[in-house]
Short mmCIF file of C-alpha atoms in Angstrom, two decimals:
data_model
loop_
_atom_site.label_atom_id
_atom_site.label_comp_id
_atom_site.label_asym_id
_atom_site.label_seq_id
_atom_site.Cartn_x
_atom_site.Cartn_y
_atom_site.Cartn_z
CA UNK A 1 -9.38 4.37 15.86
CA UNK A 2 -7.19 2.05 13.93
CA UNK A 3 -3.49 1.57 14.12
CA UNK A 4 -0.95 -1.00 13.09
CA UNK A 5 2.50 -1.55 14.52
CA UNK A 6 5.22 -3.55 12.89
CA UNK A 7 7.53 -4.39 15.70
CA UNK A 8 10.74 -4.70 13.71
CA UNK A 9 12.02 -2.16 11.20
CA UNK A 10 14.32 -4.82 9.76
CA UNK A 11 14.81 -8.55 10.10
CA UNK A 12 17.81 -10.52 8.90
CA UNK A 13 17.72 -14.31 8.39
CA UNK A 14 19.85 -16.89 6.69
CA UNK A 15 18.55 -18.65 3.61
CA UNK A 16 16.65 -21.78 4.57
CA UNK A 17 15.77 -20.58 8.09
CA UNK A 18 12.33 -19.51 9.30
CA UNK A 19 10.98 -16.02 8.87
CA UNK A 20 8.88 -14.17 11.45
CA UNK A 21 7.64 -10.64 10.79
CA UNK A 22 5.58 -9.25 13.64
CA UNK A 23 2.49 -7.08 13.42
CA UNK A 24 0.11 -5.83 16.09
CA UNK A 25 -3.05 -3.90 15.36
CA UNK A 26 -5.86 -2.05 17.01
CA UNK A 27 -9.28 -1.49 15.51
CA UNK A 28 -12.65 -0.35 16.71
CA UNK A 29 -14.39 -2.58 14.21
CA UNK A 30 -13.90 -6.08 12.97
CA UNK A 31 -10.75 -5.57 10.99
CA UNK A 32 -9.54 -6.95 7.74
CA UNK A 33 -5.81 -7.53 7.81
CA UNK A 34 -3.38 -7.81 4.93
CA UNK A 35 0.28 -8.42 4.31
CA UNK A 36 1.83 -6.86 1.21
CA UNK A 37 5.36 -7.18 -0.14
CA UNK A 38 7.21 -4.45 -2.00
CA UNK A 39 10.23 -5.36 -4.10
CA UNK A 40 12.47 -2.55 -5.35
CA UNK A 41 11.02 -0.81 -8.38
CA UNK A 42 7.92 -2.98 -8.31
CA UNK A 43 4.36 -2.46 -7.16
CA UNK A 44 3.07 -3.82 -3.90
CA UNK A 45 1.89 -7.38 -4.12
CA UNK A 46 -0.67 -9.00 -1.87
CA UNK A 47 0.72 -11.95 0.10
CA UNK A 48 -2.41 -12.81 2.05
CA UNK A 49 -5.44 -11.37 3.77
CA UNK A 50 -7.65 -12.12 6.74
CA UNK A 51 -11.34 -11.27 6.57
CA UNK A 52 -12.92 -13.02 9.58
CA UNK A 53 -12.83 -16.49 8.11
CA UNK A 54 -10.15 -18.98 9.16
CA UNK A 55 -7.68 -17.50 11.62
CA UNK A 56 -4.73 -19.20 9.93
CA UNK A 57 -4.33 -17.68 6.50
CA UNK A 58 -2.14 -19.14 3.82
CA UNK A 59 -0.72 -16.89 1.16
CA UNK A 60 1.52 -17.01 -1.83
CA UNK A 61 5.17 -18.10 -1.88
CA UNK A 62 4.82 -20.22 1.24
CA UNK A 63 3.87 -17.37 3.58
CA UNK A 64 1.15 -17.64 6.18
CA UNK A 65 -0.19 -15.54 9.02
CA UNK A 66 -2.28 -16.25 12.07
CA UNK A 67 -4.92 -13.86 13.36
CA UNK A 68 -4.89 -13.85 17.16
CA UNK A 69 -7.63 -11.63 18.50
CA UNK A 70 -6.60 -12.06 22.14
CA UNK A 71 -3.11 -10.80 21.31
CA UNK A 72 -4.26 -8.36 18.59
CA UNK A 73 -1.55 -9.81 16.41
CA UNK A 74 -1.20 -10.91 12.80
CA UNK A 75 2.37 -12.15 12.46
CA UNK A 76 3.71 -13.29 9.10
CA UNK A 77 5.74 -16.48 8.92
CA UNK A 78 7.50 -18.67 6.42
CA UNK A 79 9.22 -21.96 7.27
CA UNK A 80 12.23 -21.48 5.02
CA UNK A 81 13.50 -18.19 3.64
CA UNK A 82 14.61 -17.83 0.07
CA UNK A 83 16.90 -15.17 -1.34
CA UNK A 84 14.03 -13.86 -3.44
CA UNK A 85 12.07 -13.08 -0.26
CA UNK A 86 14.32 -10.10 0.47
CA UNK A 87 12.00 -7.10 0.27
CA UNK A 88 9.91 -4.65 2.29
CA UNK A 89 6.83 -6.10 3.95
CA UNK A 90 3.81 -4.09 5.06
CA UNK A 91 1.09 -5.10 7.47
CA UNK A 92 -2.18 -3.34 6.67
CA UNK A 93 -5.42 -2.97 8.59
CA UNK A 94 -8.72 -1.94 7.06
CA UNK A 95 -11.92 -1.60 8.98
CA UNK A 96 -15.12 -3.06 7.62
CA UNK A 97 -16.94 0.18 8.31
CA UNK A 98 -15.37 1.98 5.42
CA UNK A 99 -12.23 2.44 3.41
CA UNK A 100 -9.92 3.51 6.17
CA UNK A 101 -6.73 1.68 5.31
CA UNK A 102 -3.70 2.01 7.53
CA UNK A 103 -0.24 0.77 6.57
CA UNK A 104 2.33 -0.28 9.10
CA UNK A 105 5.78 1.30 8.93
CA UNK A 106 7.17 -1.68 7.10
CA UNK A 107 9.76 -4.35 7.86
CA UNK A 108 12.77 -4.79 5.64
CA UNK A 109 13.67 -8.48 5.31
CA UNK A 110 17.28 -9.34 4.54
CA UNK A 111 18.16 -12.89 3.52
CA UNK A 112 21.78 -13.98 3.82
CA UNK A 113 23.25 -16.73 1.71
CA UNK B 1 -5.01 -10.57 -13.99
CA UNK B 2 -5.74 -7.37 -12.03
CA UNK B 3 -2.95 -5.20 -13.35
CA UNK B 4 -2.68 -1.51 -12.48
CA UNK B 5 -0.37 0.78 -14.40
CA UNK B 6 0.91 4.26 -13.64
CA UNK B 7 2.29 6.85 -15.99
CA UNK B 8 4.82 8.28 -15.88
CA UNK B 9 7.06 6.05 -13.78
CA UNK B 10 9.18 9.04 -12.92
CA UNK B 11 9.02 12.76 -13.54
CA UNK B 12 11.21 15.74 -12.80
CA UNK B 13 9.67 19.19 -12.87
CA UNK B 14 10.45 22.75 -11.91
CA UNK B 15 9.00 24.36 -8.83
CA UNK B 16 5.68 26.06 -9.57
CA UNK B 17 4.64 23.78 -12.41
CA UNK B 18 1.87 21.17 -12.35
CA UNK B 19 2.30 17.46 -12.90
CA UNK B 20 -0.34 14.90 -13.82
CA UNK B 21 -0.02 11.24 -12.89
CA UNK B 22 -2.28 8.63 -14.43
CA UNK B 23 -3.46 5.42 -12.83
CA UNK B 24 -5.12 2.80 -15.03
CA UNK B 25 -6.67 -0.56 -14.30
CA UNK B 26 -5.73 -2.56 -17.37
CA UNK B 27 -7.90 -5.63 -17.20
CA UNK B 28 -10.68 -4.81 -14.79
CA UNK B 29 -13.06 -2.03 -13.90
CA UNK B 30 -12.16 -0.23 -10.71
CA UNK B 31 -15.05 1.16 -8.73
CA UNK B 32 -12.64 2.77 -6.33
CA UNK B 33 -9.05 3.89 -6.61
CA UNK B 34 -6.75 5.08 -3.86
CA UNK B 35 -3.79 7.45 -3.94
CA UNK B 36 -0.89 7.03 -1.56
CA UNK B 37 2.31 8.87 -0.90
CA UNK B 38 5.49 7.16 0.27
CA UNK B 39 8.55 9.00 1.55
CA UNK B 40 11.96 7.29 1.39
CA UNK B 41 12.25 4.41 3.80
CA UNK B 42 8.77 5.14 5.15
CA UNK B 43 5.36 3.61 4.88
CA UNK B 44 2.50 4.49 2.59
CA UNK B 45 0.20 7.31 3.63
CA UNK B 46 -3.29 7.31 2.18
CA UNK B 47 -3.97 10.65 0.51
CA UNK B 48 -7.43 10.19 -0.95
CA UNK B 49 -10.08 7.76 -2.06
CA UNK B 50 -11.44 8.21 -5.55
CA UNK B 51 -14.78 6.85 -6.75
CA UNK B 52 -15.73 6.92 -10.40
CA UNK B 53 -18.00 9.82 -11.23
CA UNK B 54 -17.85 11.50 -7.84
CA UNK B 55 -15.56 13.79 -5.89
CA UNK B 56 -12.59 12.27 -4.16
CA UNK B 57 -12.49 11.95 -0.40
CA UNK B 58 -9.29 13.39 1.00
CA UNK B 59 -7.56 12.35 4.20
CA UNK B 60 -7.04 14.88 6.93
CA UNK B 61 -4.13 17.16 6.21
CA UNK B 62 -4.14 16.60 2.45
CA UNK B 63 -4.80 19.77 0.47
CA UNK B 64 -7.51 19.03 -2.06
CA UNK B 65 -6.70 22.14 -4.07
CA UNK B 66 -3.10 21.07 -4.39
CA UNK B 67 -3.66 17.42 -5.15
CA UNK B 68 -6.45 17.32 -7.70
CA UNK B 69 -7.95 13.91 -8.30
CA UNK B 70 -10.19 13.01 -11.19
CA UNK B 71 -11.79 9.60 -11.68
CA UNK B 72 -13.53 10.04 -14.98
CA UNK B 73 -13.94 6.39 -15.90
CA UNK B 74 -13.88 2.96 -14.32
CA UNK B 75 -10.36 2.40 -15.58
CA UNK B 76 -8.66 5.75 -15.10
CA UNK B 77 -7.91 8.06 -12.21
CA UNK B 78 -5.53 11.00 -12.36
CA UNK B 79 -3.66 12.88 -9.68
CA UNK B 80 -2.49 16.38 -10.55
CA UNK B 81 0.03 18.03 -8.26
CA UNK B 82 -0.54 21.73 -8.79
CA UNK B 83 2.13 24.37 -8.27
CA UNK B 84 4.57 21.73 -7.18
CA UNK B 85 7.27 22.52 -4.64
CA UNK B 86 10.34 20.54 -3.57
CA UNK B 87 8.52 19.25 -0.49
CA UNK B 88 6.05 17.52 -2.83
CA UNK B 89 8.86 15.30 -4.07
CA UNK B 90 7.85 11.79 -3.19
CA UNK B 91 6.80 8.40 -4.48
CA UNK B 92 3.12 8.38 -5.41
CA UNK B 93 1.31 5.05 -5.61
CA UNK B 94 -2.21 4.28 -6.70
CA UNK B 95 -4.30 1.21 -6.08
CA UNK B 96 -7.64 -0.04 -7.29
CA UNK B 97 -10.35 -2.39 -6.12
CA UNK B 98 -13.04 -4.10 -8.09
CA UNK B 99 -15.72 -4.31 -5.45
CA UNK B 100 -17.23 -1.94 -2.96
CA UNK B 101 -15.80 -3.19 0.28
CA UNK B 102 -12.72 -2.32 2.27
CA UNK B 103 -12.07 -6.04 2.54
CA UNK B 104 -11.42 -6.20 -1.18
CA UNK B 105 -7.87 -6.74 -2.28
CA UNK B 106 -6.15 -3.60 -3.45
CA UNK B 107 -4.14 -3.93 -6.63
CA UNK B 108 -1.25 -1.50 -6.65
CA UNK B 109 0.43 0.34 -9.44
CA UNK B 110 4.23 0.40 -9.65
CA UNK B 111 4.38 3.99 -8.42
CA UNK B 112 5.53 7.33 -9.82
CA UNK B 113 8.66 9.04 -8.54
CA UNK B 114 8.18 12.81 -8.53
CA UNK B 115 11.16 15.11 -8.09
CA UNK B 116 10.52 18.84 -7.90
CA UNK B 117 13.56 21.03 -8.43
#
């Protein structure tokens, strides 16, 4: 069975400081992992995805995530937050055995000026 | 590239009526489309997986007779909420993939806000 847990319902950072959004997963198969961002009144946008290639995945807008199998984690990071990063972020797991896609509960990122 | 549109963006209807939501892939052919439901301040819940030319696969707990899905072409899938009730009020989001693997990137539509009075 698959599951994904986003450890923080909301995270607040100051502009220019690092961002860390935490995600833990469980999967019976070799998982594919994704991070999506949802801005108000806009569709979800893919930030990055892991599909069993390099464990450190670089995405758009300066985001990156590291797949750590031993910790079953896929945390999202960014060195320096920008005001435009304020949004809802979803960690998603999808097993390679089919189309079972599970969304995490989401983390709301607030960026203070 | 890879744009998915939904129509309408919002709809208000009376209880007991049916509402159709369209999901279109504008610049690519989508072998598979997905329908999700998102309640306020909650995550997305997968409702069903729709493959062109075949019956949709519904997730456990989703009433297939209530949420009718048709995927008649490689660029269009529709979700019809039949005999809508206030508890069906939600944000419905579709996504589409170009390939045939769950590792493919899903391209999401902007969503449709349904309010049932």
